[in-house]
mmCIF file of C-alpha atoms in Angstrom:
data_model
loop_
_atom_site.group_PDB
_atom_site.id
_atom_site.type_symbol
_atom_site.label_atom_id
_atom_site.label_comp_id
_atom_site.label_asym_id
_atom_site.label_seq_id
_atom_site.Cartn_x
_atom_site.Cartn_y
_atom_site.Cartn_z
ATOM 1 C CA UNK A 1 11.142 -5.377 -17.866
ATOM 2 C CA UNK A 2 8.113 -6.266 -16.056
ATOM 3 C CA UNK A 3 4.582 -5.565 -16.559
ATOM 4 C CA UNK A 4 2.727 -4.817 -13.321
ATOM 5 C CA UNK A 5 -1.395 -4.824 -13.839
ATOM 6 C CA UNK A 6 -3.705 -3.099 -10.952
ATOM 7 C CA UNK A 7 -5.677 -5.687 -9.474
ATOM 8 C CA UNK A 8 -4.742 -4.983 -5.946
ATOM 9 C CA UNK A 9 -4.267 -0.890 -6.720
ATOM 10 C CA UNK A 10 -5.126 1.276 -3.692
ATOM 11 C CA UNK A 11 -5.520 -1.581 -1.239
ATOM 12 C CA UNK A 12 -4.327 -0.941 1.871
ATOM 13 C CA UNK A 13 -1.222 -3.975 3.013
ATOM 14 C CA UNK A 14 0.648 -4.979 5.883
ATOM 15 C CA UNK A 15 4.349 -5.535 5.803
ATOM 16 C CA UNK A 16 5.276 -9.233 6.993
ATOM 17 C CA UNK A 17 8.952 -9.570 6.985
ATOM 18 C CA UNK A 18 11.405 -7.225 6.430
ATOM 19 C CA UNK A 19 12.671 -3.846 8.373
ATOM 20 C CA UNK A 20 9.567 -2.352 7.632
ATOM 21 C CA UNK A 21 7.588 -5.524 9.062
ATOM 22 C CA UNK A 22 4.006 -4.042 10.162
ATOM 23 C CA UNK A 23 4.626 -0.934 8.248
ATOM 24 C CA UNK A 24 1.096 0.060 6.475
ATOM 25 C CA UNK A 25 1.620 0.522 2.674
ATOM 26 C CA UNK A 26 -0.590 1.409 -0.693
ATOM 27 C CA UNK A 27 -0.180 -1.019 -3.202
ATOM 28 C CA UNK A 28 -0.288 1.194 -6.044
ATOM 29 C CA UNK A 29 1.072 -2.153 -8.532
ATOM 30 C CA UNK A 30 1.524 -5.798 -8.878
ATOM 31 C CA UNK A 31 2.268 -8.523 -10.700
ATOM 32 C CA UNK A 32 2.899 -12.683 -9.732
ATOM 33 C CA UNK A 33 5.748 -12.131 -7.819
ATOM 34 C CA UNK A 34 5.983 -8.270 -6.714
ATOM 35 C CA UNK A 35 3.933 -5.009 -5.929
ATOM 36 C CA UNK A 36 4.988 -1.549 -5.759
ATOM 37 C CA UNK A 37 4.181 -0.131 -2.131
ATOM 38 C CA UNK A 38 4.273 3.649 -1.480
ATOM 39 C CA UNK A 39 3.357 5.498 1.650
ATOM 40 C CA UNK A 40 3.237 8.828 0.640
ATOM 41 C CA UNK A 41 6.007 10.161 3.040
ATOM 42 C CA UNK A 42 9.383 8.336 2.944
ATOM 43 C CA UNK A 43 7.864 5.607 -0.260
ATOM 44 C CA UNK A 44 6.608 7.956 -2.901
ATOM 45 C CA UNK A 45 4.420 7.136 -6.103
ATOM 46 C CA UNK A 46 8.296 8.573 -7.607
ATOM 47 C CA UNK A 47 9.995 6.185 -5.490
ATOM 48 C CA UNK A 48 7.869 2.824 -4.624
ATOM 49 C CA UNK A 49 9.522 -0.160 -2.542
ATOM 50 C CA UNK A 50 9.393 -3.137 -4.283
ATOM 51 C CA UNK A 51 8.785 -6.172 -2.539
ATOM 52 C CA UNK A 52 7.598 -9.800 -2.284
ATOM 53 C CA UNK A 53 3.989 -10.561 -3.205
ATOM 54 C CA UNK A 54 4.002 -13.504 -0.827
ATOM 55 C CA UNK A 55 5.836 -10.855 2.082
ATOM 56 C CA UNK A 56 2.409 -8.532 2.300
ATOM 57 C CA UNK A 57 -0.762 -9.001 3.760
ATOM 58 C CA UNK A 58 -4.044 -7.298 1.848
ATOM 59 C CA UNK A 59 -6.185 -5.358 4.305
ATOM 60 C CA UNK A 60 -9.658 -6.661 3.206
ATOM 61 C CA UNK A 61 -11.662 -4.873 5.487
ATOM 62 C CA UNK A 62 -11.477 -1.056 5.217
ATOM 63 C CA UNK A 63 -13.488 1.812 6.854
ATOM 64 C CA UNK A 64 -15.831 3.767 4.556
ATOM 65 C CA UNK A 65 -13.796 6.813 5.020
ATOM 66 C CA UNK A 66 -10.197 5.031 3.816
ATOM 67 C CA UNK A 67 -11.842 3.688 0.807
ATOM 68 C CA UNK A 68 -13.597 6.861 -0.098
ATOM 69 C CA UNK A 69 -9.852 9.214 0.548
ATOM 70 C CA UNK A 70 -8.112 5.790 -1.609
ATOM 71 C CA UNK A 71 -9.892 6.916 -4.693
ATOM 72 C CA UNK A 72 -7.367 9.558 -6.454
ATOM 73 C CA UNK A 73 -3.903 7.606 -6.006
ATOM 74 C CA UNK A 74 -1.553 10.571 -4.852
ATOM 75 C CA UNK A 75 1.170 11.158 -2.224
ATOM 76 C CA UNK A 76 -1.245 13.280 -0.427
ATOM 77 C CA UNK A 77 -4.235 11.212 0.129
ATOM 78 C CA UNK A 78 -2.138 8.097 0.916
ATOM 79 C CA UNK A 79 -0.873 10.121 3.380
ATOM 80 C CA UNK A 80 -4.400 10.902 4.710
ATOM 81 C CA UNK A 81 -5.728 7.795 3.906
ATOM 82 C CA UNK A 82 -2.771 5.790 5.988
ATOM 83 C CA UNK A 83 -3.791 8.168 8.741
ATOM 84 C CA UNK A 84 -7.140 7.646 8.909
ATOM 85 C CA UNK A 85 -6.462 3.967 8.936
ATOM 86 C CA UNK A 86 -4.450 3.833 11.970
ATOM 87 C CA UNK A 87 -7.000 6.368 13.775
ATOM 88 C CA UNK A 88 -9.840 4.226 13.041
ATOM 89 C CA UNK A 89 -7.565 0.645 14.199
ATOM 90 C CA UNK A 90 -6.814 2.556 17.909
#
């Protein structure tokens, strides 16, 4: 069984390849090779997609207002916090 540490936990990610590619995730694990990616709606924290490490891209750059609804990890303010994201990109 893997360990998976929270280095990247509650950054925001872009999906690269896949069926989901440029689906916005929560990375809410990792390890070398994989991170656990919820959304909040159909990826829960009780269901997370595993995937790739080298298949996401880490959104560096967040507004104040992401970071600040990022800081409890729940299936409610990913939710928000995945909204307010792709409010503040349009």
């Amino acid at each position: 069984m893997k360990t998976y540490d929270t280095d990247l936990r509650g950054k925001l990610c872009v999906s690269l390849c896949g069926h989901d590619k440029g689906k916005i995730y929560v990375i809410i694990a990792s390890d070398d090779e994989e991170v656990l990616l919820a959304d909040g709606e159909s990826r829960t924290l009780d269901r997370p997609k595993k995937k790739n490490r080298r298949h996401i891209q880490p959104i560096i750059h967040l507004p104040e207002d992401v970071r600040e609804a990022l800081g409890e990890c729940t299936d409610l303010t990913m939710k928000r916090a995945l909204r307010l994201y792709k409010q503040a990109e349009v």
